[in-house]
């Protein structure tokens, strides 16, 4: 009997061709010998190890033909389509966390780059605004502590960002301000619902903040007479040279890393007081909060330290939600300083002045 696939002579009673492995179709009765172990079975002269395990594999077409189209000669080596699909799904599942983490990393990197370069004009225009975000803190003390650190580090941009410029610009009610004041005056701002005024108000606000910071730092070493609002009269050229020399000397500050905020204290207003100043100040801050759509506006005394000496100053703050921002580095009603200028004073004098205000 011959194999129908390869034509090899077959022994009587075998189920598979010893050369190509093709099943023998015309076998009527099973032969128990084919179920013997490989070590016990006598394959006979027709079996050839060289044919079965040749080092040179037969062509793919012949393999496929002889194995019924599967390409495998041993059924135990085959993988079903279901197994392949499951393996592919597991591989995809393993790769998904890596893909997600990669996307998150890229997004965070883009955000970081935009944050670090948000001060550049081109980036500001591309990100649509031109008004940097305000940087607030959870309490007046924390706000002024961070402000002091920014000044000590010579980080003017960070110090300016602590002013509520964006919040006040976006939430201001121009009509309500006019109705309360009865007039418009220079420096009051412009109707912020108009885009050009919104942007100019923001630019003016940042400029005011920068000017107040410069005044604060300059006043640390400037002579008292140079901080007055009244003009300085000079009798001769020598006097003018002296003024210029003194101002230039005052502008040469020592290392600002010695600058810090010692304490921040709320102004103790008494609601029951008959004091005209106390009443007008309370009204002013309450109305001011309405003008700027804020939850609260208030003034505080601040004691700074620089170069071993302490200086008293003031700050008005505005609160949106639970976050505090600087409105001005001085307070009109407290009467401490003008445009942020400081005055040298020890802590005991500062506390006494705060009580009597």
PDB file of N, CA and C in Angstrom, residues 53-127:
ATOM      1  N   UNK A  53      13.353  14.613   9.669  1.00  0.00           N
ATOM      2  CA  UNK A  53      14.013  15.722  10.369  1.00  0.00           C
ATOM      3  C   UNK A  53      15.175  16.264   9.567  1.00  0.00           C
ATOM      4  N   UNK A  54      14.945  16.497   8.331  1.00  0.00           N
ATOM      5  CA  UNK A  54      15.980  17.036   7.457  1.00  0.00           C
ATOM      6  C   UNK A  54      16.348  18.437   7.917  1.00  0.00           C
ATOM      7  N   UNK A  55      17.670  18.762   7.893  1.00  0.00           N
ATOM      8  CA  UNK A  55      18.131  20.084   8.295  1.00  0.00           C
ATOM      9  C   UNK A  55      17.690  21.139   7.313  1.00  0.00           C
ATOM     10  N   UNK A  56      17.437  20.733   6.060  1.00  0.00           N
ATOM     11  CA  UNK A  56      16.953  21.688   5.075  1.00  0.00           C
ATOM     12  C   UNK A  56      15.455  21.542   4.952  1.00  0.00           C
ATOM     13  N   UNK A  57      14.701  22.535   5.457  1.00  0.00           N
ATOM     14  CA  UNK A  57      13.251  22.416   5.448  1.00  0.00           C
ATOM     15  C   UNK A  57      12.712  22.417   4.027  1.00  0.00           C
ATOM     16  N   UNK A  58      11.620  21.659   3.849  1.00  0.00           N
ATOM     17  CA  UNK A  58      10.975  21.641   2.551  1.00  0.00           C
ATOM     18  C   UNK A  58      10.304  22.982   2.299  1.00  0.00           C
ATOM     19  N   UNK A  59       9.988  23.249   1.046  1.00  0.00           N
ATOM     20  CA  UNK A  59       9.407  24.547   0.685  1.00  0.00           C
ATOM     21  C   UNK A  59       8.081  24.745   1.372  1.00  0.00           C
ATOM     22  N   UNK A  60       7.711  26.037   1.564  1.00  0.00           N
ATOM     23  CA  UNK A  60       6.472  26.369   2.248  1.00  0.00           C
ATOM     24  C   UNK A  60       5.275  25.797   1.558  1.00  0.00           C
ATOM     25  N   UNK A  61       5.281  25.769   0.225  1.00  0.00           N
ATOM     26  CA  UNK A  61       4.122  25.275  -0.519  1.00  0.00           C
ATOM     27  C   UNK A  61       3.918  23.802  -0.245  1.00  0.00           C
ATOM     28  N   UNK A  62       5.057  23.005  -0.230  1.00  0.00           N
ATOM     29  CA  UNK A  62       4.943  21.594   0.018  1.00  0.00           C
ATOM     30  C   UNK A  62       4.456  21.326   1.425  1.00  0.00           C
ATOM     31  N   UNK A  63       4.951  22.124   2.385  1.00  0.00           N
ATOM     32  CA  UNK A  63       4.525  21.978   3.778  1.00  0.00           C
ATOM     33  C   UNK A  63       3.037  22.189   3.909  1.00  0.00           C
ATOM     34  N   UNK A  64       2.560  23.259   3.287  1.00  0.00           N
ATOM     35  CA  UNK A  64       1.143  23.584   3.385  1.00  0.00           C
ATOM     36  C   UNK A  64       0.299  22.491   2.761  1.00  0.00           C
ATOM     37  N   UNK A  65       0.778  21.974   1.603  1.00  0.00           N
ATOM     38  CA  UNK A  65       0.009  20.938   0.913  1.00  0.00           C
ATOM     39  C   UNK A  65      -0.080  19.668   1.748  1.00  0.00           C
ATOM     40  N   UNK A  66       1.064  19.308   2.373  1.00  0.00           N
ATOM     41  CA  UNK A  66       1.099  18.038   3.095  1.00  0.00           C
ATOM     42  C   UNK A  66       0.385  18.121   4.439  1.00  0.00           C
ATOM     43  N   UNK A  67       0.271  19.297   4.994  1.00  0.00           N
ATOM     44  CA  UNK A  67      -0.367  19.423   6.310  1.00  0.00           C
ATOM     45  C   UNK A  67      -1.794  19.884   6.199  1.00  0.00           C
ATOM     46  N   UNK A  68      -2.353  19.791   5.030  1.00  0.00           N
ATOM     47  CA  UNK A  68      -3.754  20.159   4.878  1.00  0.00           C
ATOM     48  C   UNK A  68      -3.978  21.646   4.885  1.00  0.00           C
ATOM     49  N   UNK A  69      -2.947  22.486   4.566  1.00  0.00           N
ATOM     50  CA  UNK A  69      -3.118  23.937   4.464  1.00  0.00           C
ATOM     51  C   UNK A  69      -2.712  24.701   5.705  1.00  0.00           C
ATOM     52  N   UNK A  70      -2.330  24.018   6.782  1.00  0.00           N
ATOM     53  CA  UNK A  70      -1.999  24.732   8.017  1.00  0.00           C
ATOM     54  C   UNK A  70      -0.564  25.189   8.047  1.00  0.00           C
ATOM     55  N   UNK A  71       0.338  24.543   7.322  1.00  0.00           N
ATOM     56  CA  UNK A  71       1.744  24.904   7.358  1.00  0.00           C
ATOM     57  C   UNK A  71       2.485  24.239   8.497  1.00  0.00           C
ATOM     58  N   UNK A  72       1.820  23.414   9.324  1.00  0.00           N
ATOM     59  CA  UNK A  72       2.456  22.736  10.444  1.00  0.00           C
ATOM     60  C   UNK A  72       2.299  21.235  10.257  1.00  0.00           C
ATOM     61  N   UNK A  73       3.343  20.488  10.615  1.00  0.00           N
ATOM     62  CA  UNK A  73       3.268  19.033  10.501  1.00  0.00           C
ATOM     63  C   UNK A  73       2.839  18.412  11.815  1.00  0.00           C
ATOM     64  N   UNK A  74       2.957  19.143  12.912  1.00  0.00           N
ATOM     65  CA  UNK A  74       2.592  18.614  14.225  1.00  0.00           C
ATOM     66  C   UNK A  74       1.434  19.422  14.772  1.00  0.00           C
ATOM     67  N   UNK A  75       0.319  18.754  15.072  1.00  0.00           N
ATOM     68  CA  UNK A  75      -0.873  19.473  15.525  1.00  0.00           C
ATOM     69  C   UNK A  75      -0.655  20.198  16.847  1.00  0.00           C
ATOM     70  N   UNK A  76       0.284  19.704  17.686  1.00  0.00           N
ATOM     71  CA  UNK A  76       0.521  20.330  18.992  1.00  0.00           C
ATOM     72  C   UNK A  76       1.189  21.686  18.866  1.00  0.00           C
ATOM     73  N   UNK A  77       1.805  22.004  17.689  1.00  0.00           N
ATOM     74  CA  UNK A  77       2.481  23.279  17.492  1.00  0.00           C
ATOM     75  C   UNK A  77       1.569  24.357  16.929  1.00  0.00           C
ATOM     76  N   UNK A  78       0.358  24.006  16.572  1.00  0.00           N
ATOM     77  CA  UNK A  78      -0.527  24.969  15.929  1.00  0.00           C
ATOM     78  C   UNK A  78      -1.119  25.953  16.946  1.00  0.00           C
ATOM     79  N   UNK A  79      -1.376  27.179  16.502  1.00  0.00           N
ATOM     80  CA  UNK A  79      -2.068  28.184  17.316  1.00  0.00           C
ATOM     81  C   UNK A  79      -3.356  28.556  16.603  1.00  0.00           C
ATOM     82  N   UNK A  80      -4.431  28.478  17.294  1.00  0.00           N
ATOM     83  CA  UNK A  80      -5.715  28.849  16.706  1.00  0.00           C
ATOM     84  C   UNK A  80      -5.820  30.348  16.571  1.00  0.00           C
ATOM     85  N   UNK A  81      -6.769  30.801  15.755  1.00  0.00           N
ATOM     86  CA  UNK A  81      -6.983  32.240  15.587  1.00  0.00           C
ATOM     87  C   UNK A  81      -7.375  32.896  16.904  1.00  0.00           C
ATOM     88  N   UNK A  82      -8.128  32.174  17.740  1.00  0.00           N
ATOM     89  CA  UNK A  82      -8.532  32.721  19.047  1.00  0.00           C
ATOM     90  C   UNK A  82      -7.324  32.972  19.929  1.00  0.00           C
ATOM     91  N   UNK A  83      -6.373  32.015  19.943  1.00  0.00           N
ATOM     92  CA  UNK A  83      -5.168  32.182  20.761  1.00  0.00           C
ATOM     93  C   UNK A  83      -4.349  33.371  20.290  1.00  0.00           C
ATOM     94  N   UNK A  84      -4.225  33.518  18.963  1.00  0.00           N
ATOM     95  CA  UNK A  84      -3.480  34.660  18.426  1.00  0.00           C
ATOM     96  C   UNK A  84      -4.144  35.978  18.795  1.00  0.00           C
ATOM     97  N   UNK A  85      -5.476  36.025  18.721  1.00  0.00           N
ATOM     98  CA  UNK A  85      -6.205  37.254  19.069  1.00  0.00           C
ATOM     99  C   UNK A  85      -6.029  37.590  20.539  1.00  0.00           C
ATOM    100  N   UNK A  86      -6.077  36.540  21.407  1.00  0.00           N
ATOM    101  CA  UNK A  86      -5.900  36.784  22.837  1.00  0.00           C
ATOM    102  C   UNK A  86      -4.495  37.286  23.139  1.00  0.00           C
ATOM    103  N   UNK A  87      -3.497  36.706  22.476  1.00  0.00           N
ATOM    104  CA  UNK A  87      -2.121  37.164  22.689  1.00  0.00           C
ATOM    105  C   UNK A  87      -1.942  38.614  22.252  1.00  0.00           C
ATOM    106  N   UNK A  88      -2.533  38.978  21.104  1.00  0.00           N
ATOM    107  CA  UNK A  88      -2.455  40.361  20.617  1.00  0.00           C
ATOM    108  C   UNK A  88      -3.135  41.327  21.584  1.00  0.00           C
ATOM    109  N   UNK A  89      -4.280  40.893  22.149  1.00  0.00           N
ATOM    110  CA  UNK A  89      -5.001  41.750  23.098  1.00  0.00           C
ATOM    111  C   UNK A  89      -4.185  41.969  24.358  1.00  0.00           C
ATOM    112  N   UNK A  90      -3.526  40.900  24.844  1.00  0.00           N
ATOM    113  CA  UNK A  90      -2.689  41.041  26.042  1.00  0.00           C
ATOM    114  C   UNK A  90      -1.517  41.967  25.790  1.00  0.00           C
ATOM    115  N   UNK A  91      -0.920  41.854  24.578  1.00  0.00           N
ATOM    116  CA  UNK A  91       0.208  42.731  24.241  1.00  0.00           C
ATOM    117  C   UNK A  91      -0.231  44.198  24.206  1.00  0.00           C
ATOM    118  N   UNK A  92      -1.423  44.444  23.618  1.00  0.00           N
ATOM    119  CA  UNK A  92      -1.953  45.815  23.562  1.00  0.00           C
ATOM    120  C   UNK A  92      -2.253  46.348  24.958  1.00  0.00           C
ATOM    121  N   UNK A  93      -2.792  45.476  25.834  1.00  0.00           N
ATOM    122  CA  UNK A  93      -3.129  45.875  27.195  1.00  0.00           C
ATOM    123  C   UNK A  93      -1.879  46.265  27.972  1.00  0.00           C
ATOM    124  N   UNK A  94      -0.775  45.532  27.731  1.00  0.00           N
ATOM    125  CA  UNK A  94       0.480  45.868  28.412  1.00  0.00           C
ATOM    126  C   UNK A  94       1.044  47.191  27.936  1.00  0.00           C
ATOM    127  N   UNK A  95       0.816  47.514  26.673  1.00  0.00           N
ATOM    128  CA  UNK A  95       1.381  48.751  26.118  1.00  0.00           C
ATOM    129  C   UNK A  95       0.554  49.987  26.468  1.00  0.00           C
ATOM    130  N   UNK A  96      -0.747  49.789  26.796  1.00  0.00           N
ATOM    131  CA  UNK A  96      -1.628  50.940  27.025  1.00  0.00           C
ATOM    132  C   UNK A  96      -1.136  51.861  28.149  1.00  0.00           C
ATOM    133  N   UNK A  97      -0.737  51.349  29.353  1.00  0.00           N
ATOM    134  CA  UNK A  97      -0.244  52.257  30.399  1.00  0.00           C
ATOM    135  C   UNK A  97       0.951  53.087  29.955  1.00  0.00           C
ATOM    136  N   UNK A  98       1.861  52.459  29.175  1.00  0.00           N
ATOM    137  CA  UNK A  98       3.024  53.208  28.685  1.00  0.00           C
ATOM    138  C   UNK A  98       2.593  54.332  27.750  1.00  0.00           C
ATOM    139  N   UNK A  99       1.600  54.044  26.900  1.00  0.00           N
ATOM    140  CA  UNK A  99       1.105  55.055  25.969  1.00  0.00           C
ATOM    141  C   UNK A  99       0.461  56.217  26.724  1.00  0.00           C
ATOM    142  N   UNK A 100      -0.363  55.882  27.719  1.00  0.00           N
ATOM    143  CA  UNK A 100      -1.048  56.925  28.501  1.00  0.00           C
ATOM    144  C   UNK A 100      -0.036  57.776  29.251  1.00  0.00           C
ATOM    145  N   UNK A 101       0.955  57.136  29.899  1.00  0.00           N
ATOM    146  CA  UNK A 101       1.959  57.898  30.648  1.00  0.00           C
ATOM    147  C   UNK A 101       2.774  58.789  29.714  1.00  0.00           C
ATOM    148  N   UNK A 102       3.021  58.313  28.493  1.00  0.00           N
ATOM    149  CA  UNK A 102       3.747  59.139  27.527  1.00  0.00           C
ATOM    150  C   UNK A 102       2.972  60.378  27.131  1.00  0.00           C
ATOM    151  N   UNK A 103       1.657  60.209  26.907  1.00  0.00           N
ATOM    152  CA  UNK A 103       0.816  61.349  26.542  1.00  0.00           C
ATOM    153  C   UNK A 103       0.763  62.354  27.683  1.00  0.00           C
ATOM    154  N   UNK A 104       0.591  61.856  28.931  1.00  0.00           N
ATOM    155  CA  UNK A 104       0.536  62.748  30.103  1.00  0.00           C
ATOM    156  C   UNK A 104       1.841  63.520  30.243  1.00  0.00           C
ATOM    157  N   UNK A 105       2.960  62.849  30.033  1.00  0.00           N
ATOM    158  CA  UNK A 105       4.271  63.509  30.140  1.00  0.00           C
ATOM    159  C   UNK A 105       4.402  64.635  29.122  1.00  0.00           C
ATOM    160  N   UNK A 106       3.963  64.381  27.893  1.00  0.00           N
ATOM    161  CA  UNK A 106       4.049  65.404  26.845  1.00  0.00           C
ATOM    162  C   UNK A 106       3.177  66.602  27.192  1.00  0.00           C
ATOM    163  N   UNK A 107       1.943  66.349  27.670  1.00  0.00           N
ATOM    164  CA  UNK A 107       1.029  67.443  28.031  1.00  0.00           C
ATOM    165  C   UNK A 107       1.615  68.286  29.156  1.00  0.00           C
ATOM    166  N   UNK A 108       2.156  67.632  30.189  1.00  0.00           N
ATOM    167  CA  UNK A 108       2.755  68.370  31.310  1.00  0.00           C
ATOM    168  C   UNK A 108       3.954  69.192  30.846  1.00  0.00           C
ATOM    169  N   UNK A 109       4.737  68.634  29.932  1.00  0.00           N
ATOM    170  CA  UNK A 109       5.894  69.369  29.414  1.00  0.00           C
ATOM    171  C   UNK A 109       5.461  70.621  28.669  1.00  0.00           C
ATOM    172  N   UNK A 110       4.400  70.508  27.858  1.00  0.00           N
ATOM    173  CA  UNK A 110       3.882  71.670  27.123  1.00  0.00           C
ATOM    174  C   UNK A 110       3.385  72.733  28.083  1.00  0.00           C
ATOM    175  N   UNK A 111       2.637  72.306  29.120  1.00  0.00           N
ATOM    176  CA  UNK A 111       2.128  73.260  30.119  1.00  0.00           C
ATOM    177  C   UNK A 111       3.275  73.964  30.807  1.00  0.00           C
ATOM    178  N   UNK A 112       4.324  73.219  31.182  1.00  0.00           N
ATOM    179  CA  UNK A 112       5.473  73.803  31.863  1.00  0.00           C
ATOM    180  C   UNK A 112       6.182  74.820  30.984  1.00  0.00           C
ATOM    181  N   UNK A 113       6.343  74.478  29.713  1.00  0.00           N
ATOM    182  CA  UNK A 113       7.004  75.411  28.785  1.00  0.00           C
ATOM    183  C   UNK A 113       6.195  76.696  28.650  1.00  0.00           C
ATOM    184  N   UNK A 114       4.877  76.562  28.465  1.00  0.00           N
ATOM    185  CA  UNK A 114       4.030  77.754  28.330  1.00  0.00           C
ATOM    186  C   UNK A 114       4.039  78.586  29.593  1.00  0.00           C
ATOM    187  N   UNK A 115       4.085  77.910  30.759  1.00  0.00           N
ATOM    188  CA  UNK A 115       4.110  78.652  32.017  1.00  0.00           C
ATOM    189  C   UNK A 115       5.412  79.419  32.173  1.00  0.00           C
ATOM    190  N   UNK A 116       6.528  78.768  31.834  1.00  0.00           N
ATOM    191  CA  UNK A 116       7.832  79.411  32.003  1.00  0.00           C
ATOM    192  C   UNK A 116       8.055  80.554  31.032  1.00  0.00           C
ATOM    193  N   UNK A 117       7.412  80.469  29.848  1.00  0.00           N
ATOM    194  CA  UNK A 117       7.640  81.486  28.836  1.00  0.00           C
ATOM    195  C   UNK A 117       6.413  82.363  28.601  1.00  0.00           C
ATOM    196  N   UNK A 118       5.463  82.337  29.547  1.00  0.00           N
ATOM    197  CA  UNK A 118       4.232  83.113  29.383  1.00  0.00           C
ATOM    198  C   UNK A 118       4.492  84.609  29.347  1.00  0.00           C
ATOM    199  N   UNK A 119       5.665  85.025  29.848  1.00  0.00           N
ATOM    200  CA  UNK A 119       5.961  86.450  29.853  1.00  0.00           C
ATOM    201  C   UNK A 119       6.389  86.976  28.492  1.00  0.00           C
ATOM    202  N   UNK A 120       6.724  86.087  27.569  1.00  0.00           N
ATOM    203  CA  UNK A 120       7.147  86.540  26.250  1.00  0.00           C
ATOM    204  C   UNK A 120       5.956  87.060  25.455  1.00  0.00           C
ATOM    205  N   UNK A 121       6.093  88.182  24.765  1.00  0.00           N
ATOM    206  CA  UNK A 121       4.966  88.772  24.023  1.00  0.00           C
ATOM    207  C   UNK A 121       4.322  87.811  23.040  1.00  0.00           C
ATOM    208  N   UNK A 122       5.141  87.057  22.288  1.00  0.00           N
ATOM    209  CA  UNK A 122       4.585  86.148  21.290  1.00  0.00           C
ATOM    210  C   UNK A 122       3.723  85.075  21.951  1.00  0.00           C
ATOM    211  N   UNK A 123       4.238  84.472  23.041  1.00  0.00           N
ATOM    212  CA  UNK A 123       3.488  83.435  23.736  1.00  0.00           C
ATOM    213  C   UNK A 123       2.211  84.011  24.330  1.00  0.00           C
ATOM    214  N   UNK A 124       2.279  85.219  24.862  1.00  0.00           N
ATOM    215  CA  UNK A 124       1.076  85.840  25.422  1.00  0.00           C
ATOM    216  C   UNK A 124       0.018  86.010  24.343  1.00  0.00           C
ATOM    217  N   UNK A 125       0.437  86.401  23.154  1.00  0.00           N
ATOM    218  CA  UNK A 125      -0.531  86.578  22.076  1.00  0.00           C
ATOM    219  C   UNK A 125      -1.104  85.231  21.628  1.00  0.00           C
ATOM    220  N   UNK A 126      -0.227  84.225  21.503  1.00  0.00           N
ATOM    221  CA  UNK A 126      -0.690  82.918  21.057  1.00  0.00           C
ATOM    222  C   UNK A 126      -1.622  82.264  22.067  1.00  0.00           C
ATOM    223  N   UNK A 127      -1.401  82.504  23.332  1.00  0.00           N
ATOM    224  CA  UNK A 127      -2.256  81.912  24.361  1.00  0.00           C
ATOM    225  C   UNK A 127      -3.462  82.780  24.642  1.00  0.00           C
TER     226      UNK A 127
END
